[in-house]
Amino acid sequence: MAWVRVRRPPLLQSKLLCLSLLYLLTTLPLALYVSFSDPSRCLPLHLLLRPARPSPPATALFDYPRDYGAHKYALPTPRALCSDPAVFSDYNTVLQEINGLGRNLSATPRASPGLRYKTGRRDSFAGNLSTEERRSFFNHTDSAVEIPCGFFKDFPLAQADRSAMESCRGVVIASAIFNDHDKIRQPKGLGSHTVKAACFFMFIDDRTHRVLASHGILEDEHVASASAFVGAWRVVTLQQQQQLPYEDPAMNGVVVKHLLHRLFPNARFSVWIDAKMQLTVDPLLLVHSLLVGKGADMAVSRHPFNLHAMEEAIATARWRKWRDVDAIRAQMEAYCSYGLQPWSPSKLPYPSDVPDTAIIIRRHGSASDLFSCLLFNELEAFNPRDQLAFAYVRDQMSPKVSINMFEVEVLEHISVEYRHNLKRDNGGGGGGAKQGIARMASSQDIAGSSCEGYLMKMWGEPSE
């Protein structure tokens, strides 16, 4: 009796082919669903780019020691709908255009047609200006008038770092870590020429430097004349904690955050990124798409929850983002007395009164520079919570600043947010070391308050 050997068809002998067919059959329905579903749904980032963004570098920008934990505790981004998704141009086109803008403006001195700044020495970094003094500069119609914009005290930079900052032209990407509050994280999705075409600066204080040195990321002893690089970032250690402008680390961060046009006097654009954030898109693409392409002076995300400045003030007190509740109340009372109104359609094209300032993209020019100076003066006068003073300065300054307030879903798709470093002590932090014991805001009667009319309008109730 002869045995008959049955062989499988050649088509089924290839495991790779079988797996490919299985993958096709499982992904095809999903692709069809995405194609015919709501077009405003947020697609994966690489599908939002038209055409595709540049491929990232083949090697990592920096290899962190495992115990540093640079990528622990990322926050989830649950939103999936985009009413206005960002669309990015081809990387090479953007690179040429941004470089061209820098070259075309390089022959024009940065001081003109920009602002003129007050100089001299005062008892605080921003001059400790009164309310009347600060407001006197809101209407800036005479370019010969000098504007107070910080630096009435020294900002402790090494000469080598200062020279590098002055030589930065084009786009500067900046961040800061004070009091070891965050981690140094490398930007992702960079084009092949971005690290050379743009300037990446990370500002830290001595305490942060000591922690980085303990992980072997920086040298144990900082040499003022030497450059320190961690991946894409040039790390600038501000010398001697006691020489920093403010005792509160958050206010020292505000200097870098809002006065980049003064720290980098020859830069044409800047991208500020909070150290809790990690960029996942090339910053040149962000400048081109969210700023240049919109013809705006600034680009910043809307707040994910709050529309009105008073909502943000209440949340700041409720969640103890700033511990001095009475100071927050006094700040908002002052703003209401000088005409702050809740958001309404009459404020369009500004779609909100509250930004998420984790990422700020600026065109360095008279409008955005004036806004940054006026806002910084308010922050020194009250507290570093820049979202509280944002609408007050924006609505009352003249000339107006053009701001592209993009959807929060865009912010979540161009960056990843991480939790701050946990602290064992009670010093520093969001409320400052001298704010005292935190307490809840009380529900006092608003009758007679300068914000009574504001609150009635915000709640949609008649004021009489």
Short mmCIF file of C-alpha atoms in Angstrom, two decimals:
data_model
loop_
_atom_site.label_atom_id
_atom_site.label_comp_id
_atom_site.label_asym_id
_atom_site.label_seq_id
_atom_site.Cartn_x
_atom_site.Cartn_y
_atom_site.Cartn_z
CA MET A 1 0.00 0.00 0.00
CA ALA A 2 1.52 3.32 -1.06
CA TRP A 3 1.51 6.35 1.19
CA VAL A 4 0.20 9.62 -0.25
CA ARG A 5 1.94 12.69 1.12
CA VAL A 6 -0.23 15.78 1.20
CA ARG A 7 1.67 19.09 1.09
CA ARG A 8 0.32 22.49 2.05
CA PRO A 9 -0.05 24.97 -0.78
CA PRO A 10 3.06 27.17 -1.16
CA LEU A 11 0.94 30.19 -0.34
CA LEU A 12 0.43 28.99 3.25
CA GLN A 13 4.05 27.98 3.79
CA SER A 14 5.19 31.55 4.25
CA LYS A 15 4.57 32.66 7.83
CA LEU A 16 5.49 36.20 6.91
CA LEU A 17 2.85 36.28 4.21
CA CYS A 18 0.25 34.86 6.58
CA LEU A 19 1.01 37.50 9.17
CA SER A 20 0.85 40.21 6.53
CA LEU A 21 -2.59 39.06 5.40
CA LEU A 22 -3.78 38.94 9.01
CA TYR A 23 -2.50 42.48 9.64
CA LEU A 24 -4.23 43.72 6.48
CA LEU A 25 -7.55 42.16 7.42
CA THR A 26 -7.46 43.64 10.94
CA THR A 27 -6.35 47.15 10.00
CA LEU A 28 -8.46 47.66 6.87
CA PRO A 29 -11.76 48.10 8.79
CA LEU A 30 -10.08 50.63 11.09
CA ALA A 31 -8.72 52.57 8.14
CA LEU A 32 -12.16 52.66 6.51
CA TYR A 33 -13.73 53.84 9.76
CA VAL A 34 -11.23 56.69 10.11
CA SER A 35 -11.69 57.70 6.47
CA PHE A 36 -15.47 58.00 6.71
CA SER A 37 -15.86 59.18 10.33
CA ASP A 38 -15.85 62.70 11.74
CA PRO A 39 -13.11 64.67 9.91
CA SER A 40 -12.43 66.72 13.04
CA ARG A 41 -11.20 63.65 14.92
CA CYS A 42 -7.57 63.92 15.95
CA LEU A 43 -5.53 61.50 13.87
CA PRO A 44 -2.09 60.30 14.88
CA LEU A 45 0.35 63.17 14.58
CA HIS A 46 2.11 61.92 11.47
CA LEU A 47 -1.23 61.87 9.61
CA LEU A 48 -1.89 65.51 10.48
CA LEU A 49 1.22 66.69 8.66
CA ARG A 50 0.83 67.61 5.01
CA PRO A 51 3.31 66.59 3.71
CA ALA A 52 4.98 64.37 6.29
CA ARG A 53 7.43 65.83 8.79
CA PRO A 54 11.13 65.01 8.62
CA SER A 55 12.28 61.72 10.01
CA PRO A 56 13.95 62.02 13.42
CA PRO A 57 17.70 61.58 13.80
CA ALA A 58 18.93 58.00 13.69
CA THR A 59 20.53 58.24 17.14
CA ALA A 60 19.21 59.63 20.42
CA LEU A 61 20.24 63.18 21.26
CA PHE A 62 21.36 62.12 24.75
CA ASP A 63 21.57 58.87 26.72
CA TYR A 64 20.30 59.46 30.25
CA PRO A 65 21.35 57.29 33.17
CA ARG A 66 18.54 54.99 34.19
CA ASP A 67 18.22 56.44 37.69
CA TYR A 68 17.50 59.94 36.34
CA GLY A 69 13.98 58.99 35.22
CA ALA A 70 13.61 61.58 32.47
CA HIS A 71 10.57 59.90 30.96
CA LYS A 72 8.64 58.80 34.02
CA TYR A 73 5.17 60.03 34.94
CA ALA A 74 3.86 61.22 31.58
CA LEU A 75 0.30 62.57 31.83
CA PRO A 76 -2.42 61.07 29.59
CA THR A 77 -4.15 63.12 26.89
CA PRO A 78 -7.73 61.85 26.71
CA ARG A 79 -9.14 64.32 24.17
CA ALA A 80 -9.59 62.90 20.67
CA LEU A 81 -11.44 65.65 18.73
CA CYS A 82 -9.76 68.54 16.90
CA SER A 83 -11.91 71.40 15.67
CA ASP A 84 -8.86 73.08 14.13
CA PRO A 85 -5.96 70.62 13.67
CA ALA A 86 -2.50 71.99 12.90
CA VAL A 87 -1.15 71.39 9.40
CA PHE A 88 2.60 71.59 8.81
CA SER A 89 4.48 72.25 5.59
CA ASP A 90 7.44 70.34 4.21
CA TYR A 91 10.46 70.57 6.48
CA ASN A 92 12.93 71.72 3.82
CA THR A 93 10.54 74.43 2.66
CA VAL A 94 10.08 75.64 6.23
CA LEU A 95 13.83 75.58 6.89
CA GLN A 96 14.54 77.73 3.84
CA GLU A 97 11.75 80.17 4.64
CA ILE A 98 12.70 80.64 8.30
CA ASN A 99 16.38 81.06 7.40
CA GLY A 100 15.37 83.51 4.69
CA LEU A 101 13.39 85.61 7.15
CA GLY A 102 16.42 85.75 9.42
CA ARG A 103 18.73 86.79 6.59
CA ASN A 104 16.36 89.46 5.29
CA LEU A 105 16.14 91.05 8.73
CA SER A 106 19.78 90.64 9.70
CA ALA A 107 20.75 93.98 8.20
CA THR A 108 18.21 95.78 10.41
CA PRO A 109 19.34 96.51 13.97
CA ARG A 110 17.23 94.66 16.53
CA ALA A 111 16.62 97.87 18.50
CA SER A 112 14.62 99.30 15.60
CA PRO A 113 11.67 99.18 15.11
CA GLY A 114 11.51 97.48 18.51
CA LEU A 115 11.06 99.05 21.91
CA ARG A 116 13.31 101.31 23.92
CA TYR A 117 13.88 100.08 27.46
CA LYS A 118 14.41 101.96 30.69
CA THR A 119 17.78 101.38 32.32
CA GLY A 120 19.33 102.11 35.68
CA ARG A 121 19.17 100.58 39.14
CA ARG A 122 16.13 100.02 41.33
CA ASP A 123 15.28 98.01 44.41
CA SER A 124 13.76 95.13 42.44
CA PHE A 125 14.39 93.43 39.11
CA ALA A 126 11.29 94.98 37.47
CA GLY A 127 11.50 98.26 39.37
CA ASN A 128 8.75 97.72 41.98
CA LEU A 129 6.39 99.93 39.98
CA SER A 130 3.11 101.23 41.34
CA THR A 131 -0.20 100.44 39.64
CA GLU A 132 -0.33 103.92 38.11
CA GLU A 133 3.23 103.59 36.81
CA ARG A 134 2.55 100.21 35.24
CA ARG A 135 -0.66 101.38 33.60
CA SER A 136 0.98 104.52 32.21
CA PHE A 137 2.83 102.36 29.67
CA PHE A 138 -0.22 100.43 28.43
CA ASN A 139 -0.92 103.02 25.71
CA HIS A 140 2.34 103.01 23.79
CA THR A 141 1.87 105.36 20.84
CA ASP A 142 5.22 107.14 21.01
CA SER A 143 8.15 104.89 20.02
CA ALA A 144 10.55 107.29 21.75
CA VAL A 145 9.08 106.49 25.17
CA GLU A 146 11.20 104.00 27.12
CA ILE A 147 9.40 100.98 28.59
CA PRO A 148 10.31 99.38 31.94
CA CYS A 149 11.07 95.76 31.15
CA GLY A 150 13.11 94.25 33.95
CA PHE A 151 16.88 94.12 34.35
CA PHE A 152 17.06 96.89 36.95
CA LYS A 153 19.19 94.31 38.76
CA ASP A 154 21.81 91.95 37.31
CA PHE A 155 20.83 88.63 35.80
CA PRO A 156 23.81 86.41 36.72
CA LEU A 157 25.03 85.04 33.39
CA ALA A 158 28.56 83.91 32.59
CA GLN A 159 30.17 85.96 29.83
CA ALA A 160 30.50 82.93 27.55
CA ASP A 161 26.77 82.22 27.84
CA ARG A 162 25.88 85.86 27.36
CA SER A 163 27.94 85.99 24.14
CA ALA A 164 26.30 82.83 22.84
CA MET A 165 22.85 84.28 23.54
CA GLU A 166 23.66 87.51 21.73
CA SER A 167 24.95 85.59 18.71
CA CYS A 168 21.73 83.58 18.43
CA ARG A 169 19.79 84.71 15.35
CA GLY A 170 16.69 83.20 13.87
CA VAL A 171 14.83 80.89 16.28
CA VAL A 172 15.66 80.28 19.95
CA ILE A 173 14.06 77.45 21.92
CA ALA A 174 14.29 78.07 25.66
CA SER A 175 13.29 76.40 28.90
CA ALA A 176 14.25 76.61 32.57
CA ILE A 177 14.45 74.43 35.67
CA PHE A 178 14.79 76.05 39.07
CA ASN A 179 14.83 74.32 42.45
CA ASP A 180 15.12 70.94 40.66
CA HIS A 181 11.42 71.16 39.80
CA ASP A 182 11.59 69.21 36.51
CA LYS A 183 13.80 67.07 34.27
CA ILE A 184 15.84 67.98 31.21
CA ARG A 185 14.10 66.23 28.33
CA GLN A 186 15.21 66.12 24.73
CA PRO A 187 12.91 67.38 21.98
CA LYS A 188 11.69 64.73 19.57
CA GLY A 189 10.95 64.82 15.85
CA LEU A 190 13.73 67.26 14.99
CA GLY A 191 14.75 67.69 11.38
CA SER A 192 18.29 66.96 10.31
CA HIS A 193 19.36 70.64 10.38
CA THR A 194 17.33 72.04 13.27
CA VAL A 195 19.92 71.64 16.04
CA LYS A 196 22.36 73.73 13.99
CA ALA A 197 19.79 76.14 12.56
CA ALA A 198 18.16 76.99 15.91
CA CYS A 199 19.44 77.71 19.42
CA PHE A 200 18.41 75.48 22.33
CA PHE A 201 18.99 76.99 25.80
CA MET A 202 18.11 75.45 29.17
CA PHE A 203 18.50 77.74 32.21
CA ILE A 204 19.08 76.16 35.64
CA ASP A 205 20.09 77.24 39.13
CA ASP A 206 22.75 75.82 41.46
CA ARG A 207 20.41 73.34 43.15
CA THR A 208 19.34 71.86 39.82
CA HIS A 209 22.98 71.73 38.73
CA ARG A 210 23.95 69.76 41.82
CA VAL A 211 21.24 67.17 41.14
CA LEU A 212 22.28 66.82 37.50
CA ALA A 213 25.89 66.43 38.60
CA SER A 214 24.90 63.70 41.06
CA HIS A 215 23.53 61.72 38.10
CA GLY A 216 26.66 62.33 36.04
CA ILE A 217 24.79 64.46 33.50
CA LEU A 218 26.84 67.59 34.25
CA GLU A 219 30.27 68.07 35.74
CA ASP A 220 30.48 68.34 39.53
CA GLU A 221 31.87 71.85 39.41
CA HIS A 222 30.47 74.39 37.00
CA VAL A 223 33.12 76.42 35.18
CA ALA A 224 31.69 79.76 34.16
CA SER A 225 33.68 80.05 30.94
CA ALA A 226 32.88 76.53 29.74
CA SER A 227 29.87 75.44 27.71
CA ALA A 228 27.75 72.57 29.00
CA PHE A 229 25.58 70.65 26.54
CA VAL A 230 23.02 67.97 27.30
CA GLY A 231 21.85 66.68 23.96
CA ALA A 232 20.31 69.55 22.01
CA TRP A 233 20.29 71.87 25.05
CA ARG A 234 23.01 74.31 25.96
CA VAL A 235 22.73 74.35 29.75
CA VAL A 236 23.20 77.77 31.36
CA THR A 237 23.75 77.66 35.12
CA LEU A 238 22.90 80.98 36.75
CA GLN A 239 25.61 81.71 39.25
CA GLN A 240 25.08 81.83 43.03
CA GLN A 241 21.55 81.38 44.29
CA GLN A 242 21.72 84.53 46.42
CA GLN A 243 22.40 86.65 43.32
CA LEU A 244 19.29 85.56 41.45
CA PRO A 245 16.68 88.31 40.99
CA TYR A 246 14.06 86.71 43.25
CA GLU A 247 13.91 84.40 46.24
CA ASP A 248 10.98 82.57 44.65
CA PRO A 249 12.26 80.09 42.01
CA ALA A 250 9.02 80.49 40.04
CA MET A 251 9.66 84.22 39.57
CA ASN A 252 13.19 83.52 38.37
CA GLY A 253 11.66 81.21 35.78
CA VAL A 254 9.30 84.01 34.74
CA VAL A 255 12.30 86.18 33.83
CA VAL A 256 13.39 83.65 31.23
CA LYS A 257 9.85 82.78 30.16
CA HIS A 258 8.64 86.28 29.34
CA LEU A 259 11.80 88.27 28.65
CA LEU A 260 13.40 86.12 25.96
CA HIS A 261 13.43 89.11 23.63
CA ARG A 262 15.78 90.84 26.05
CA LEU A 263 17.95 87.84 26.81
CA PHE A 264 18.29 87.07 23.08
CA PRO A 265 18.31 90.55 21.54
CA ASN A 266 19.11 89.36 18.00
CA ALA A 267 16.70 86.42 17.78
CA ARG A 268 13.71 86.83 15.45
CA PHE A 269 11.49 84.10 16.89
CA SER A 270 11.34 82.21 20.16
CA VAL A 271 9.68 79.05 21.41
CA TRP A 272 9.28 78.85 25.17
CA ILE A 273 8.56 75.39 26.56
CA ASP A 274 7.94 74.64 30.23
CA ALA A 275 10.35 72.00 31.48
CA LYS A 276 7.39 69.75 32.31
CA MET A 277 6.75 69.51 28.55
CA GLN A 278 8.61 67.58 25.86
CA LEU A 279 8.31 68.75 22.27
CA THR A 280 7.36 66.04 19.78
CA VAL A 281 7.35 68.26 16.68
CA ASP A 282 10.21 70.23 15.17
CA PRO A 283 10.04 73.80 16.59
CA LEU A 284 10.69 75.31 13.16
CA LEU A 285 7.48 73.69 11.96
CA LEU A 286 5.64 75.18 14.93
CA VAL A 287 6.95 78.68 14.20
CA HIS A 288 5.98 78.37 10.55
CA SER A 289 2.53 76.82 11.04
CA LEU A 290 1.23 78.48 14.22
CA LEU A 291 2.90 81.89 13.96
CA VAL A 292 4.19 82.89 10.52
CA GLY A 293 1.41 81.11 8.65
CA LYS A 294 -1.22 82.84 10.79
CA GLY A 295 0.38 86.28 10.57
CA ALA A 296 0.39 86.47 14.37
CA ASP A 297 2.70 88.09 16.90
CA MET A 298 2.25 85.23 19.38
CA ALA A 299 0.85 81.72 19.45
CA VAL A 300 -0.34 80.02 22.62
CA SER A 301 -2.84 77.30 23.45
CA ARG A 302 -6.21 78.00 25.01
CA HIS A 303 -6.72 76.70 28.54
CA PRO A 304 -8.33 73.24 28.49
CA PHE A 305 -11.05 74.15 31.03
CA ASN A 306 -11.29 77.86 31.87
CA LEU A 307 -12.58 80.64 29.63
CA HIS A 308 -12.67 83.61 32.01
CA ALA A 309 -9.81 85.09 34.03
CA MET A 310 -11.91 84.89 37.20
CA GLU A 311 -12.42 81.16 36.68
CA GLU A 312 -8.66 80.74 36.58
CA ALA A 313 -8.25 82.87 39.71
CA ILE A 314 -10.77 80.73 41.59
CA ALA A 315 -9.04 77.54 40.39
CA THR A 316 -5.66 78.95 41.42
CA ALA A 317 -6.94 79.47 44.96
CA ARG A 318 -8.93 76.24 45.05
CA TRP A 319 -6.04 74.01 43.95
CA ARG A 320 -3.44 76.00 45.88
CA LYS A 321 -1.39 76.90 42.84
CA TRP A 322 -0.64 80.07 44.78
CA ARG A 323 -1.15 79.94 48.52
CA ASP A 324 -1.86 83.58 49.31
CA VAL A 325 -5.59 83.66 48.59
CA ASP A 326 -5.98 87.20 49.88
CA ALA A 327 -3.31 88.39 47.45
CA ILE A 328 -5.14 86.73 44.55
CA ARG A 329 -8.37 88.41 45.67
CA ALA A 330 -6.62 91.81 45.83
CA GLN A 331 -5.15 91.28 42.37
CA MET A 332 -8.49 90.48 40.77
CA GLU A 333 -10.20 93.34 42.65
CA ALA A 334 -7.60 95.71 41.21
CA TYR A 335 -8.09 94.35 37.69
CA CYS A 336 -11.87 94.61 37.92
CA SER A 337 -11.62 98.19 39.14
CA TYR A 338 -9.58 99.04 36.06
CA GLY A 339 -12.06 97.53 33.62
CA LEU A 340 -11.35 93.80 33.33
CA GLN A 341 -14.41 92.10 31.81
CA PRO A 342 -15.30 88.43 31.39
CA TRP A 343 -14.83 86.94 27.96
CA SER A 344 -17.63 87.54 25.45
CA PRO A 345 -17.87 87.45 21.64
CA SER A 346 -17.05 91.16 21.64
CA LYS A 347 -13.45 90.18 22.45
CA LEU A 348 -13.04 88.22 19.23
CA PRO A 349 -10.70 87.43 17.48
CA TYR A 350 -9.39 86.48 20.95
CA PRO A 351 -11.30 83.23 21.60
CA SER A 352 -10.50 83.01 25.33
CA ASP A 353 -9.21 85.02 28.26
CA VAL A 354 -7.14 82.15 29.69
CA PRO A 355 -4.16 80.57 27.91
CA ASP A 356 -2.13 77.48 28.66
CA THR A 357 1.31 79.07 28.66
CA ALA A 358 3.29 75.83 28.79
CA ILE A 359 4.37 76.58 25.22
CA ILE A 360 4.59 80.14 23.87
CA ILE A 361 5.72 80.93 20.33
CA ARG A 362 6.68 84.55 19.63
CA ARG A 363 7.69 86.77 16.77
CA HIS A 364 10.12 89.22 18.35
CA GLY A 365 8.71 92.62 17.42
CA SER A 366 7.25 95.70 19.03
CA ALA A 367 3.77 94.23 19.68
CA SER A 368 4.78 90.95 21.33
CA ASP A 369 7.73 92.57 23.12
CA LEU A 370 5.46 95.25 24.63
CA PHE A 371 2.95 92.62 25.75
CA SER A 372 5.72 90.55 27.38
CA CYS A 373 7.13 93.59 29.21
CA LEU A 374 3.74 94.75 30.51
CA LEU A 375 2.82 91.22 31.58
CA PHE A 376 6.13 90.72 33.37
CA ASN A 377 5.61 93.92 35.34
CA GLU A 378 2.25 92.60 36.54
CA LEU A 379 3.80 89.29 37.56
CA GLU A 380 6.35 90.99 39.80
CA ALA A 381 3.64 93.17 41.30
CA PHE A 382 1.42 90.19 42.24
CA ASN A 383 2.57 86.61 41.59
CA PRO A 384 4.09 84.45 38.81
CA ARG A 385 0.70 82.99 37.73
CA ASP A 386 0.78 84.57 34.26
CA GLN A 387 -2.70 83.34 33.31
CA LEU A 388 -4.32 85.73 35.80
CA ALA A 389 -2.87 88.89 34.26
CA PHE A 390 -2.96 87.72 30.63
CA ALA A 391 -6.37 89.11 29.58
CA TYR A 392 -6.00 92.26 31.69
CA VAL A 393 -2.81 93.27 29.84
CA ARG A 394 -3.93 92.01 26.43
CA ASP A 395 -7.28 93.84 26.45
CA GLN A 396 -6.02 97.18 27.74
CA MET A 397 -2.72 97.58 25.92
CA SER A 398 -2.40 99.61 22.73
CA PRO A 399 -1.44 98.86 20.02
CA LYS A 400 -3.08 95.45 20.16
CA VAL A 401 -1.09 92.24 19.93
CA SER A 402 -2.16 89.54 17.47
CA ILE A 403 -2.40 86.18 19.25
CA ASN A 404 -3.16 82.82 17.68
CA MET A 405 -4.84 80.96 20.54
CA PHE A 406 -4.94 77.47 19.11
CA GLU A 407 -6.95 74.50 20.37
CA VAL A 408 -5.67 72.62 23.41
CA GLU A 409 -5.83 69.39 21.40
CA VAL A 410 -3.04 70.77 19.22
CA LEU A 411 -0.89 71.36 22.31
CA GLU A 412 -1.44 67.75 23.33
CA HIS A 413 -0.36 66.50 19.90
CA ILE A 414 2.81 68.59 19.63
CA SER A 415 4.09 67.80 23.13
CA VAL A 416 4.00 65.38 26.04
CA GLU A 417 3.40 66.64 29.58
CA TYR A 418 5.07 65.11 32.63
CA ARG A 419 4.52 65.52 36.35
CA HIS A 420 6.83 67.82 38.28
CA ASN A 421 9.50 66.37 40.51
CA LEU A 422 8.20 65.53 43.98
CA LYS A 423 9.68 67.61 46.80
CA ARG A 424 10.48 66.41 50.29
CA ASP A 425 10.65 69.90 51.78
CA ASN A 426 8.12 72.71 51.87
CA GLY A 427 10.36 75.43 50.52
CA GLY A 428 9.86 77.05 47.14
CA GLY A 429 7.28 75.59 44.83
CA GLY A 430 4.09 77.08 43.55
CA GLY A 431 3.29 79.25 46.54
CA GLY A 432 6.76 80.46 47.45
CA ALA A 433 8.57 79.79 50.69
CA LYS A 434 7.06 82.76 52.54
CA GLN A 435 3.39 82.38 51.73
CA GLY A 436 2.41 80.86 55.07
CA ILE A 437 -0.30 78.32 55.70
CA ALA A 438 -2.63 77.57 52.82
CA ARG A 439 -6.33 78.09 53.37
CA MET A 440 -9.49 77.69 51.32
CA ALA A 441 -11.13 80.66 49.67
CA SER A 442 -14.30 81.73 51.49
CA SER A 443 -17.67 82.35 49.86
CA GLN A 444 -18.03 85.93 51.06
CA ASP A 445 -20.82 88.14 49.82
CA ILE A 446 -19.68 89.84 46.60
CA ALA A 447 -21.89 92.90 47.16
CA GLY A 448 -19.72 96.00 47.04
CA SER A 449 -16.81 94.20 45.40
CA SER A 450 -15.29 95.78 42.30
CA CYS A 451 -15.71 92.37 40.67
CA GLU A 452 -19.45 92.17 41.35
CA GLY A 453 -20.35 93.27 37.83
CA TYR A 454 -17.75 90.95 36.34
CA LEU A 455 -19.10 87.94 38.21
CA MET A 456 -22.72 88.73 37.33
CA LYS A 457 -21.82 88.93 33.65
CA MET A 458 -19.79 85.73 33.86
CA TRP A 459 -22.70 83.93 35.50
CA GLY A 460 -25.18 85.43 33.03
CA GLU A 461 -27.21 87.15 35.74
CA PRO A 462 -28.51 90.74 35.83
CA SER A 463 -26.35 93.06 37.90
CA GLU A 464 -29.29 94.96 39.39
#
